[in-house]
Amino acid sequence: MKRLLALSLVASSAFGVQAQQKTLMGFTPANSAKQLQTEQQFDQSINPARIGETLKELAAVPHHIGSAGGKAVADKILARLKSYGFDAKLQPYKVLFPTPKTRLLEMTGPTKYTAILKEKAVPGDEYSGQAGQLPTYNAWSADGDVTGQLVFVNYGLPEDYETLADMGIDVKGKIVIAKYGKSWRGIKPKVAYEHGAIGCIIYSDPKDDGYVAGDVYPKGAYKNETGVQRGSVMDMVLYPGDPLTPGVGSTEKAVRLDRKDATTILKIPVLPISYQDAKPLLEALEGPVAPAEWRGGLPITYHIGPGTATVHLKLEFNWDLVTAYNVIGVLKGSTYPDQWVLRGNHHDGWVNGADDPLSGQTALLDEAKAIGDLLKTGWKPKRTIVYCAWDGEEPGLLGSTEYAEDHEKELQQKGVVYINTDDSSRGFLSAGGSHALENFMGEIAESVIDPETNVTVAERKKANDLVNASSVKAKKEVMDRKLDKLSALGSGSDFSSFLQHLGVPALNLGYGGEAGGGDYHSINDSYAHYVRFKDPGFIYGALLAKTTGHIVLRMANADVLPFDFRSLYTTLNGYSKELIDLTSNLRETTAMQNQLVKSNAFKLAADPTKKLATPTAKPEVPAIDFTALTNALDALKVSADNLAIKLSTATESKIDKKALNEIIYKAEQQLLSSIGLPRRPWYKHSIYAPGFYTGYGVKTMPGIREAIEERNWTEANEQIKAVSATVNALAAYLSQAAK
Amino acid sequence: MKRLLALSLVASSAFGVQAQQKTLMGFTPANSAKQLQTEQQFDQSINPARIGETLKELAAVPHHIGSAGGKAVADKILARLKSYGFDAKLQPYKVLFPTPKTRLLEMTGPTKYTAILKEKAVPGDEYSGQAGQLPTYNAWSADGDVTGQLVFVNYGLPEDYETLADMGIDVKGKIVIAKYGKSWRGIKPKVAYEHGAIGCIIYSDPKDDGYVAGDVYPKGAYKNETGVQRGSVMDMVLYPGDPLTPGVGSTEKAVRLDRKDATTILKIPVLPISYQDAKPLLEALEGPVAPAEWRGGLPITYHIGPGTATVHLKLEFNWDLVTAYNVIGVLKGSTYPDQWVLRGNHHDGWVNGADDPLSGQTALLDEAKAIGDLLKTGWKPKRTIVYCAWDGEEPGLLGSTEYAEDHEKELQQKGVVYINTDDSSRGFLSAGGSHALENFMGEIAESVIDPETNVTVAERKKANDLVNASSVKAKKEVMDRKLDKLSALGSGSDFSSFLQHLGVPALNLGYGGEAGGGDYHSINDSYAHYVRFKDPGFIYGALLAKTTGHIVLRMANADVLPFDFRSLYTTLNGYSKELIDLTSNLRETTAMQNQLVKSNAFKLAADPTKKLATPTAKPEVPAIDFTALTNALDALKVSADNLAIKLSTATESKIDKKALNEIIYKAEQQLLSSIGLPRRPWYKHSIYAPGFYTGYGVKTMPGIREAIEERNWTEANEQIKAVSATVNALAAYLSQAAK
C-alpha cells in the first residue's frame, strides 16, 4: 500500500505536483506523501479574506494588557480556538504594569516650550481618535521630577558616549535626548543612567521613520509630526517578564519582590516624544555641532549641548498589578501526547496593534482554523499541538515569560519546539532560531509559494539576497549556498523564555521588507494603516499561516524529528571563528591605536581650535586561548556526523522512536549553563542571548563575545571554558544518542 | 670657501638648525646651504598681517571679469608687483563673457511660485549688500524660454539617469532639478541635455553645505536659505578658455567662431537657486519617493516626479566681449633667463572672492614681496621667475588659457614649471601635479612648519592620514610611506592649459580641511566671512606663501632641476594596474550581472507594486591586451632608473647643465599626443585630464580609462596603443638623456 502510493505520487509529478516526489526530513517516503497531502488540504483552508476580517475585528479598539479591550481580544481568541476543536482556556498571571499618572516635559530655558505629548487623530483613520488609548510613554520608566541641562546623545549607545567623552562632554546630572533606533529603546536610558544622566527623552527623528523615509501618514505610511513610539524600557537583558517575580510564574500566590528591588525597572525617568516636540528642544541646544552621522532630518543644525537649554521632566506612574490573559489551546497528540509542539504569538498591542501583533496573531488563528478543518476529516496530530496567544508581550514578554517560568519542568520535558511569530507584512521570509533546525526550515521555505512571484519563498529570498549582496564575491557565496542561514535569536518577542531560559528549541519567523512605515507602537498601527500599506489583501498573512502551519504539522507528525545537528556544528564553528577573528582584530587595532597615540598622531591631526580630547593608549590585548572551544567543536562535529548517519535510516528502522525523539528535542538543553550568563543568571543558553548593550539584537556565544567587547580578558577566558563545557556536554550527549 | 661654509652649517646644527645639514634635491651641498639661508630670509619677509590687509583691500568690492572692480584689482596687483621689483604689465585678452539680462523661474502648477533669485544681505557683513554684485546665474547657460514638467535627478550624474531609467522615468522634454555637488556643476546640464531635458535648475541642498553641514551664515560659516552658488557651466572638458577662440589666444585680432558654433556653450538654459527657492518646487513633486541616498536635508519627502509640478524658466544673457586683464610680472634670471619658473593664481572673483581666489592671490603677492626683499639684499634668481595673476578664471579659465594658447611655443620652450594656487584656508597641505616632482614636493613639505602644531606640514599631513585611514592595513601603508603621494590634476583652476595643453610640468597646492563653509561663489565669500571662519590671523596664508615661495626659489636656483622620473614611473605603473583591475572587475561584475539577469533574480527580488524596470544583460567584457602598455612602462622604468643614476652626481659634474635642465623640464611634453584625446583634441596630455563626466575630477590615462568606463572596447584598445606610444617616447627620451 505504501509502495503503491509512493509510485502514484511519482507518476503525478508529470502533471506538475513535483514537490510530492520528495521524501521529507524525518518522514518515511510513504508518510511524506501523506504529509504533503495533509499540507495541501491545510493550505486550501487558509483564507486571506478571513484573516483580514479577523484583523479588523481584533484591532477594532485599543487592547493593551490590563484593558477591557485586551480582555475582549483574549476572549475572542479563546472562543475561536475552542470552536476549531482545541481544548482552550485562559491562563492568567498577575503582573506589574505601570501606566502614566503625570507626564510633563517642558523646556525652561533659554525659551519656554511645553511638550504636547499627544498624538493627533488622523483624518480618514477612524481608529486614530478612539478612547482608551494609552498615552505616549515608556513603561518601566522611574517616577521622577528632574530639571537639568539638555544633551543630545545621538542614539544613546555606549559608543556615542565615547564620542562625547572625546569632545569633553559628560552627561552627569543632565537630561539626555536620544534618537529612537539602532538599539532597542531600553538600552538608551540604561546607558544614560550608567553615565550619570538624571533623565532621558527619546524621540523619533524624521530621518529614521518620518518624512525623510517616506510620505507621512495619512498620505503615506511614515510617522507624522505628532507620532510617538511607545514602548518598554525594562532592562530585559537581565530577565524579561514581571519584574517582581524573576524565575517564577507570577501566579496570585507567587512571592513578589519589593518594587525597589526589581533590577529591571529603570532608575531614571524616561519619556518618548514626537519630532514636533523634539524640534524646539534640539534647536535650543548650544555647544559643538553634532558629528555628521549623528544628524537627523529636522531642518536645523544639530548641536550637542550642554548650554542654556534646560528641561524639566516630571513623570508619575500607577504601579498596578494587572491580569495577563494568556490563551492556551491544546490539541492532544494521538501517538505522543507528551511531546508538545508549541506555537505562539502575543495578542496585546500598545494601541490597536494591527501590525504588531495582530498580523501574526491572525495568521496563527487561521492556522488553528485550518488545523480544525483537518480534524474534521479524521486527521490527527501524532504529537500534542499547543496554540498560545500571549498577553503583555509589549511591556516585557510578561505573559509568555510567566507561563514558561510557571511550567518550566513540564516544558523542558515535553517541549519539542516553540514556533513564534509577531508582526509580519509583504515581502521576504525572515527566519531565526535553533540551528539544528536550519535544514528543516530550508525545506519549509521550499514548501510555500510567494504570491507575488509564484516561486518558492526560498527562491525569492535567494534572488533578493543575490541582488543585494554587495560584491561579486558575496553574490557567489549566495549563489553557491544550498539553503538560507537561520539567523540567531536575541529578544523582542515571546520565544525568549522558551529558548534562552528553558532550552526549548525555537523558531521565529515572519515576512517583510516591502512595507515600511512609522506606525510602530503608535495610534497609527491600525487596521486602516495596515490594509493600505502592510499587506493589502492579506496574502502575506495567508502565506505566513501556511509557512508556520507546515512547520507545526511536520513537527507534529514526523516519524523522527527533523533536527540536524551538523548545521548547529557549522554555525557554532562559525561563531568560534568570528570570536577568534574579533580578538585578533581587536589586538591589531589596539596595537595600531596605541602606536598612533605614542607617535602623537591624534594630537597632530586634531584641529586645535576644537579642543577635543584625543584618544589615550589602551592595554594591549593578551593572547586568548580558544583551544578548549575548538576541541569541543571538533568533538561536536564527530558526534553530529555520527548521529546524522543514524538518523538517515531511522524513520524506517525499528528503534524506539519515542525515546529517540525525546533525546533529539532535549539536546538543546545541553547548551544551557546552570549558572547562566555573567551578571544575568536568568539567561541560561550559552549560545544565544540578547546583547547587554543591544537589547533585541542577539549576541551569539554571549559570555565570550561580550567579555571580548568589554575587554574583560579574565572573563573571556572563563567564558571560553563555560561555553566549551556546554558544547562538550552536547557532543557527549549526541555521541550517546548516535550509538 | 664653499667647504668652510658647509662645515660651519653642520656645526650650527647642534643649535637646532638641523634642516641646514641637508643637501637639497638638485643643489650641491654648498648651494643647498645658501639656498636654505635664502629661504630663511624669505620666510622672515612673509607677513600674515600684511596678507590680511591685502585681502581686505582686494576683496573690498565685487571684482568679476569685465567689472570696474576687477580692473581695479588687476591694477593694484600690477602696482604691487612693480613695487617689488618685477617687470610687470597687464596682458589683456578679449573674451566672451555672458551676464544675465532676464532671469525668471516660476512654478506654474500645481500651485504658483515665483523664485526670488536674490541673495539676502547679511547683518554684520558690510560686503553682503554692496552694489555691483553679479546676479545669481550660471555662465554659459543658453538663452531660453522653456516650460515643462519638473523631474528631480539627484546630483544629475550619468548614474543617476540609470537609476531613473530603472524606475521608468525619462526627462525628455522636461526640466530637471539637480543638487549641487559630487560632480563639477557643468556636468549636470550637459548630461541633462544628453538625456533630452530642455532646462536645468541646480540648487544647493542644505545637507551639502547648508544647515545640515553646520550653522548658517552669519551665525556660522554655512549657506543660509538665500545663498546661491554661481558658477560656470561651460563644457570645459572639451576645451577651456574663450569659447570663440579654441587653441589660439583671443587677442583683438584673433579669428573668432560664430557663437552658435562654440561647442562649449550649453544648449539649454541653466539656473542655480537657493534652497529657499528649491523647497516649494521639490515639495510639489509627485511620482516615486527618491532613493534614500538621493534625499537631502529639506524637511520634506523627496519625490522624483514627473507629475503636475510644472516650471517655467526664462533666461536671456548679454553676450559681450570683455577684457580679461592678466597681470604678468617678470624677474629675469641671472644665469638662465630663458628658463621660466611660472607662478600663478587668478584674481577675479564671482563676487568679492575673499577665499576664492584672494586667499591664494594674497599669498602669491606676499611671496612676490618677499622675493622683492631678497632682491634688495643682492640675491638674484638664476632662472627667470614669472608671477601671474589671471583674470576670468571663474567663467572658464579664460585669462590663463588665452595666455597659454597665445604663448604656446614660448612656454613649451621655456616653461620649467607652472605653480598654481587658488582658494586656501586652515588645515592640511594638499598638493597635486606632475609626478616627476613628487619627491621634490615631499622635500618642500618638510621645509615648512605647520603653525598650529609646530611640526612640518609633511608630518602633520601624515598624522592626519594615519588617523583617518580606515583600516589597520591602510594605516600601516601610511605609516610605511616615505612621502605623501602627489594627487593627479584634473581641472578647476589655471594649471590646466599649462599641463594638459602644453605639457609644462605643473603643481597646484593649497591648505584646507579645517574650515568648512557654504560661501563658495556667493555674496558670502567676503573678507568678513573669511576672517571669521577660514583663516583667522592669516597664518595659513603666510604658510602657503612660504610653501609656494620655497618651490619657486628652489626651482629658480637649482643646479639641476629636481625632477625624479622614477616617481613618475611608479605612478604610471599604478595607473596601469588600476586599469587592468578595472577591466577585470568590470568583466567579473558584468558576468555576474548577466547571470543574475538570466536567472531572473532581479525580477524575483523586485517589489511588483513598484513596477520598476529590471536590468538587462550587457555585452560581456572581452579580453583587453595591456601588454603594449606594460612593456612601455618596463622601458620607462629602465630609463628613469638610469637617468636617476646620472642625476645623482650631476650637480657637481661638469656637464652642460643648461642643456641638461632643458631636457629635464621638457620631458613632460613627451607625454603629449599630437591628436589629443578622443573627441577633445585640445587635451593633449595622455596621462592627466578632467573627466568627461566628472569635470574638475581627474581621469588618469583618460583615453584608456574613459573608454573602459564607457565600455567602448575598440577605443580602449586604440588608446592603450596611444598611451603606450607616449610612454615609449618618454622612455626613449629619458634613455637618451641618461647617456
Coordinates of N, CA and C in Angstrom, one line a residue, chain A residues 454-590:
Chain A
N454 N 5.2 33.7 -7.6 CA 4.9 32.3 -7.9 C 6.2 31.4 -7.9
V455 N 7.2 31.8 -7.2 CA 8.3 30.9 -6.9 C 8.2 30.6 -5.4
T456 N 9.0 29.6 -5.0 CA 9.0 29.3 -3.6 C 9.6 30.5 -2.8
V457 N 9.2 30.6 -1.5 CA 9.8 31.8 -0.8 C 11.3 31.6 -0.6
A458 N 11.8 30.4 -0.6 CA 13.2 30.2 -0.6 C 13.9 30.8 -1.8
E459 N 13.3 30.5 -3.0 CA 13.9 31.0 -4.2 C 13.8 32.5 -4.3
R460 N 12.7 33.1 -3.8 CA 12.6 34.5 -3.9 C 13.6 35.2 -2.9
K461 N 13.7 34.6 -1.8 CA 14.7 35.2 -0.8 C 16.1 35.1 -1.4
K462 N 16.4 34.0 -2.0 CA 17.7 33.9 -2.6 C 17.9 34.9 -3.6
A463 N 16.9 35.1 -4.5 CA 17.0 36.2 -5.5 C 17.3 37.5 -4.9
N464 N 16.6 37.8 -3.8 CA 16.8 39.1 -3.2 C 18.2 39.2 -2.6
D465 N 18.6 38.2 -1.9 CA 20.0 38.2 -1.4 C 21.0 38.3 -2.4
L466 N 20.8 37.7 -3.6 CA 21.7 37.8 -4.7 C 21.8 39.3 -5.2
V467 N 20.7 39.9 -5.4 CA 20.6 41.2 -5.9 C 21.3 42.2 -4.9
N468 N 21.1 41.9 -3.6 CA 21.6 42.9 -2.6 C 23.0 42.6 -2.1
A469 N 23.5 41.4 -2.4 CA 24.9 41.2 -2.0 C 25.8 42.2 -2.6
S470 N 26.7 42.7 -1.8 CA 27.4 43.9 -2.1 C 28.6 43.7 -3.1
S471 N 29.1 42.5 -3.2 CA 30.2 42.3 -4.1 C 30.0 41.0 -4.9
V472 N 30.8 40.9 -5.9 CA 30.8 39.7 -6.7 C 31.0 38.5 -5.8
K473 N 32.0 38.6 -4.9 CA 32.3 37.5 -4.0 C 31.1 37.1 -3.2
A474 N 30.4 38.2 -2.6 CA 29.3 37.9 -1.8 C 28.1 37.3 -2.6
K475 N 28.0 37.7 -3.8 CA 27.0 37.2 -4.7 C 27.2 35.7 -5.0
K476 N 28.5 35.4 -5.2 CA 28.9 34.0 -5.5 C 28.6 33.1 -4.3
E477 N 28.8 33.6 -3.1 CA 28.5 32.9 -1.9 C 27.0 32.6 -1.8
V478 N 26.2 33.6 -2.1 CA 24.8 33.4 -2.1 C 24.4 32.3 -3.1
M479 N 25.0 32.5 -4.3 CA 24.7 31.6 -5.4 C 25.0 30.1 -5.0
D480 N 26.1 30.0 -4.3 CA 26.6 28.6 -4.0 C 25.8 28.0 -2.8
R481 N 25.1 28.8 -2.1 CA 24.5 28.3 -0.8 C 23.4 27.3 -1.2
K482 N 23.3 26.2 -0.4 CA 22.3 25.2 -0.6 C 21.0 25.7 0.0
L483 N 21.1 26.4 1.2 CA 19.8 26.9 1.8 C 20.2 28.1 2.6
D484 N 19.2 28.9 3.0 CA 19.4 30.1 3.7 C 19.8 29.8 5.1
K485 N 20.7 30.7 5.7 CA 21.1 30.6 7.1 C 19.9 31.0 7.9
L486 N 19.7 30.3 9.0 CA 18.8 30.8 10.1 C 19.5 31.9 10.8
S487 N 18.9 33.0 11.1 CA 19.5 33.9 12.0 C 19.5 33.4 13.4
A488 N 20.3 34.0 14.3 CA 20.3 33.7 15.7 C 19.3 34.6 16.4
L489 N 18.6 34.1 17.5 CA 17.6 34.9 18.1 C 18.1 35.6 19.3
G490 N 17.8 36.9 19.4 CA 18.1 37.7 20.6 C 16.9 37.9 21.5
S491 N 16.2 39.0 21.4 CA 15.0 39.1 22.1 C 14.0 40.0 21.3
G492 N 12.9 40.4 22.0 CA 12.0 41.3 21.3 C 10.7 40.6 21.0
S493 N 10.6 39.3 21.3 CA 9.3 38.6 21.2 C 9.3 37.4 22.0
D494 N 8.2 36.6 22.0 CA 7.9 35.6 23.1 C 8.7 34.3 23.0
F495 N 9.6 34.2 22.1 CA 10.5 33.0 22.0 C 11.5 33.0 23.1
S496 N 11.7 34.2 23.7 CA 12.9 34.3 24.6 C 13.0 33.3 25.7
S497 N 11.9 33.2 26.5 CA 11.9 32.4 27.7 C 12.1 30.9 27.3
F498 N 11.4 30.5 26.2 CA 11.5 29.1 25.8 C 12.9 28.7 25.4
L499 N 13.5 29.5 24.6 CA 14.8 29.2 24.1 C 15.9 29.5 25.1
Q500 N 15.9 30.7 25.6 CA 17.1 31.2 26.4 C 17.0 30.8 27.9
H501 N 15.8 30.6 28.4 CA 15.7 30.2 29.8 C 15.6 28.7 30.0
L502 N 14.8 28.1 29.0 CA 14.5 26.7 29.2 C 15.2 25.8 28.2
G503 N 15.8 26.3 27.1 CA 16.4 25.4 26.2 C 15.5 24.6 25.3
V504 N 14.3 25.1 25.2 CA 13.3 24.5 24.2 C 13.7 25.0 22.8
P505 N 13.9 24.2 21.9 CA 14.3 24.6 20.5 C 13.2 25.6 20.0
A506 N 13.6 26.6 19.3 CA 12.7 27.7 18.9 C 12.9 28.1 17.5
L507 N 11.8 28.6 16.9 CA 11.9 29.3 15.6 C 11.0 30.6 15.7
N508 N 11.5 31.6 15.0 CA 10.7 32.8 15.0 C 10.7 33.2 13.5
L509 N 9.5 33.5 13.0 CA 9.5 33.9 11.6 C 8.4 34.9 11.2
G510 N 8.6 35.5 10.1 CA 7.7 36.5 9.6 C 8.1 36.9 8.2
Y511 N 7.2 37.6 7.5 CA 7.5 38.2 6.2 C 7.7 39.7 6.3
G512 N 8.4 40.3 5.4 CA 8.6 41.7 5.5 C 9.6 42.2 4.5
G513 N 9.8 43.5 4.5 CA 10.8 44.1 3.6 C 10.3 44.9 2.5
E514 N 9.0 44.8 2.2 CA 8.4 45.6 1.2 C 7.3 46.6 1.7
A515 N 7.3 46.7 3.0 CA 6.3 47.6 3.6 C 6.9 48.4 4.8
G516 N 7.4 49.5 4.5 CA 7.9 50.3 5.6 C 6.8 51.1 6.3
G517 N 7.2 51.9 7.3 CA 6.2 52.7 7.9 C 6.7 53.2 9.2
G518 N 5.9 54.2 9.8 CA 6.3 54.8 11.0 C 5.2 54.6 12.1
D519 N 4.5 53.5 11.9 CA 3.3 53.3 12.8 C 3.6 52.5 14.1
Y520 N 4.8 51.9 14.1 CA 5.2 51.0 15.2 C 4.9 51.6 16.6
H521 N 4.0 50.9 17.3 CA 3.7 51.3 18.7 C 3.0 52.7 18.8
S522 N 2.4 53.1 17.8 CA 1.7 54.4 17.8 C 0.2 54.1 17.5
I523 N -0.6 55.2 17.6 CA -2.0 55.1 17.3 C -2.2 54.8 15.8
N524 N -1.2 54.9 15.0 CA -1.3 54.7 13.6 C -1.1 53.2 13.2
D525 N -0.8 52.4 14.2 CA -0.7 50.9 13.8 C -2.2 50.4 13.9
S526 N -2.9 50.8 12.9 CA -4.4 50.5 12.8 C -4.7 49.6 11.6
Y527 N -5.9 49.1 11.7 CA -6.4 48.3 10.5 C -6.3 49.2 9.3
A528 N -6.7 50.5 9.4 CA -6.7 51.4 8.2 C -5.3 51.5 7.6
H529 N -4.4 51.6 8.5 CA -3.0 51.7 8.0 C -2.5 50.4 7.4
Y530 N -2.8 49.3 8.1 CA -2.3 48.0 7.7 C -2.8 47.6 6.3
V531 N -4.0 47.8 6.2 CA -4.6 47.4 4.9 C -4.2 48.2 3.7
R532 N -3.8 49.4 4.0 CA -3.2 50.2 2.9 C -1.8 49.9 2.6
F533 N -1.0 49.8 3.6 CA 0.5 49.8 3.4 C 1.2 48.5 3.7
K534 N 0.6 47.6 4.5 CA 1.4 46.5 5.0 C 1.1 45.2 4.2
D535 N -0.1 44.9 4.0 CA -0.4 43.7 3.3 C -1.8 43.7 2.8
P536 N -2.0 44.6 1.7 CA -3.3 44.7 1.1 C -3.8 43.3 0.6
G537 N -5.0 42.9 1.0 CA -5.4 41.6 0.5 C -5.0 40.5 1.5
F538 N -4.2 40.8 2.4 CA -3.8 39.8 3.4 C -3.1 38.5 2.9
I539 N -2.5 38.7 1.7 CA -2.0 37.5 1.0 C -0.7 37.0 1.7
Y540 N 0.0 38.0 2.4 CA 1.2 37.5 3.1 C 0.8 37.0 4.5
G541 N -0.3 37.4 5.0 CA -0.9 36.8 6.2 C -1.2 35.3 5.9
A542 N -1.8 35.1 4.8 CA -2.1 33.7 4.4 C -0.8 32.9 4.2
L543 N 0.1 33.5 3.6 CA 1.4 32.8 3.4 C 2.1 32.5 4.7
L544 N 2.0 33.4 5.6 CA 2.6 33.2 6.9 C 1.9 32.0 7.6
A545 N 0.6 32.0 7.5 CA -0.2 30.9 8.1 C 0.2 29.5 7.5
K546 N 0.4 29.5 6.2 CA 0.8 28.3 5.5 C 2.2 27.9 6.0
T547 N 3.1 28.9 6.0 CA 4.5 28.6 6.3 C 4.6 28.0 7.8
T548 N 3.9 28.7 8.7 CA 4.0 28.3 10.1 C 3.2 27.0 10.3
G549 N 2.1 26.9 9.5 CA 1.3 25.7 9.6 C 2.1 24.4 9.2
H550 N 2.9 24.6 8.1 CA 3.7 23.4 7.6 C 4.7 23.0 8.7
I551 N 5.2 24.0 9.4 CA 6.2 23.7 10.5 C 5.5 22.9 11.6
V552 N 4.3 23.4 12.0 CA 3.6 22.8 13.1 C 3.2 21.3 12.7
L553 N 2.7 21.2 11.4 CA 2.2 19.9 11.0 C 3.3 18.9 10.9
R554 N 4.4 19.3 10.3 CA 5.6 18.4 10.2 C 6.2 18.0 11.5
M555 N 6.3 19.0 12.4 CA 6.8 18.8 13.7 C 5.9 17.8 14.5
A556 N 4.6 18.0 14.3 CA 3.6 17.2 15.0 C 3.6 15.7 14.5
N557 N 3.9 15.6 13.2 CA 3.7 14.2 12.7 C 5.0 13.5 12.2
A558 N 6.1 14.1 12.3 CA 7.3 13.5 11.8 C 7.6 12.2 12.5
D559 N 8.1 11.2 11.7 CA 8.4 9.9 12.4 C 9.6 10.1 13.3
V560 N 10.6 10.8 12.7 CA 11.8 11.2 13.5 C 11.9 12.7 13.4
L561 N 12.0 13.4 14.5 CA 12.0 14.9 14.5 C 13.2 15.4 13.6
P562 N 12.8 16.4 12.7 CA 13.8 16.8 11.7 C 14.9 17.7 12.2
F563 N 15.6 17.3 13.2 CA 16.8 18.1 13.6 C 18.0 17.6 12.9
D564 N 18.9 18.5 12.6 CA 20.2 18.1 12.1 C 21.3 18.9 12.8
F565 N 22.0 18.2 13.6 CA 23.0 18.9 14.5 C 24.3 19.2 13.7
R566 N 24.4 18.8 12.5 CA 25.5 19.2 11.7 C 25.4 20.7 11.4
S567 N 24.3 21.2 11.1 CA 24.1 22.6 10.9 C 24.4 23.4 12.2
L568 N 24.0 22.8 13.3 CA 24.4 23.5 14.5 C 25.9 23.6 14.7
Y569 N 26.6 22.4 14.4 CA 28.0 22.5 14.5 C 28.6 23.5 13.6
T570 N 28.2 23.5 12.3 CA 28.7 24.5 11.4 C 28.5 25.9 11.9
T571 N 27.4 26.2 12.4 CA 27.1 27.5 12.9 C 28.0 27.9 14.1
L572 N 28.1 27.0 15.0 CA 28.9 27.2 16.2 C 30.3 27.4 15.8
N573 N 30.8 26.6 14.9 CA 32.2 26.7 14.4 C 32.4 28.1 13.8
G574 N 31.4 28.6 13.1 CA 31.4 29.9 12.5 C 31.5 31.0 13.6
Y575 N 30.7 30.8 14.7 CA 30.8 31.8 15.8 C 32.2 31.8 16.4
S576 N 32.7 30.6 16.6 CA 34.0 30.4 17.2 C 35.1 31.2 16.4
K577 N 35.0 31.0 15.0 CA 35.9 31.7 14.1 C 35.8 33.2 14.2
E578 N 34.5 33.6 14.3 CA 34.3 35.1 14.5 C 34.9 35.6 15.7
L579 N 34.8 34.9 16.8 CA 35.4 35.3 18.1 C 36.9 35.4 18.0
I580 N 37.5 34.4 17.4 CA 38.9 34.4 17.2 C 39.4 35.6 16.4
D581 N 38.6 35.8 15.3 CA 38.9 37.0 14.5 C 38.7 38.3 15.2
L582 N 37.6 38.3 16.0 CA 37.3 39.5 16.7 C 38.4 39.9 17.7
T583 N 38.9 38.8 18.3 CA 40.0 39.1 19.3 C 41.3 39.5 18.6
S584 N 41.6 38.9 17.4 CA 42.9 39.3 16.8 C 42.7 40.6 16.1
N585 N 41.5 40.9 15.6 CA 41.3 42.3 15.1 C 41.4 43.3 16.2
L586 N 40.9 43.0 17.3 CA 40.9 44.0 18.4 C 42.4 44.1 18.9
R587 N 43.1 43.0 18.8 CA 44.6 43.1 19.2 C 45.3 44.0 18.2
E588 N 45.0 43.8 16.9 CA 45.7 44.6 15.9 C 45.3 46.1 16.0
T589 N 44.0 46.3 16.1 CA 43.6 47.7 16.1 C 44.0 48.4 17.4
T590 N 44.1 47.7 18.5 CA 44.6 48.3 19.8 C 46.0 48.6 19.6

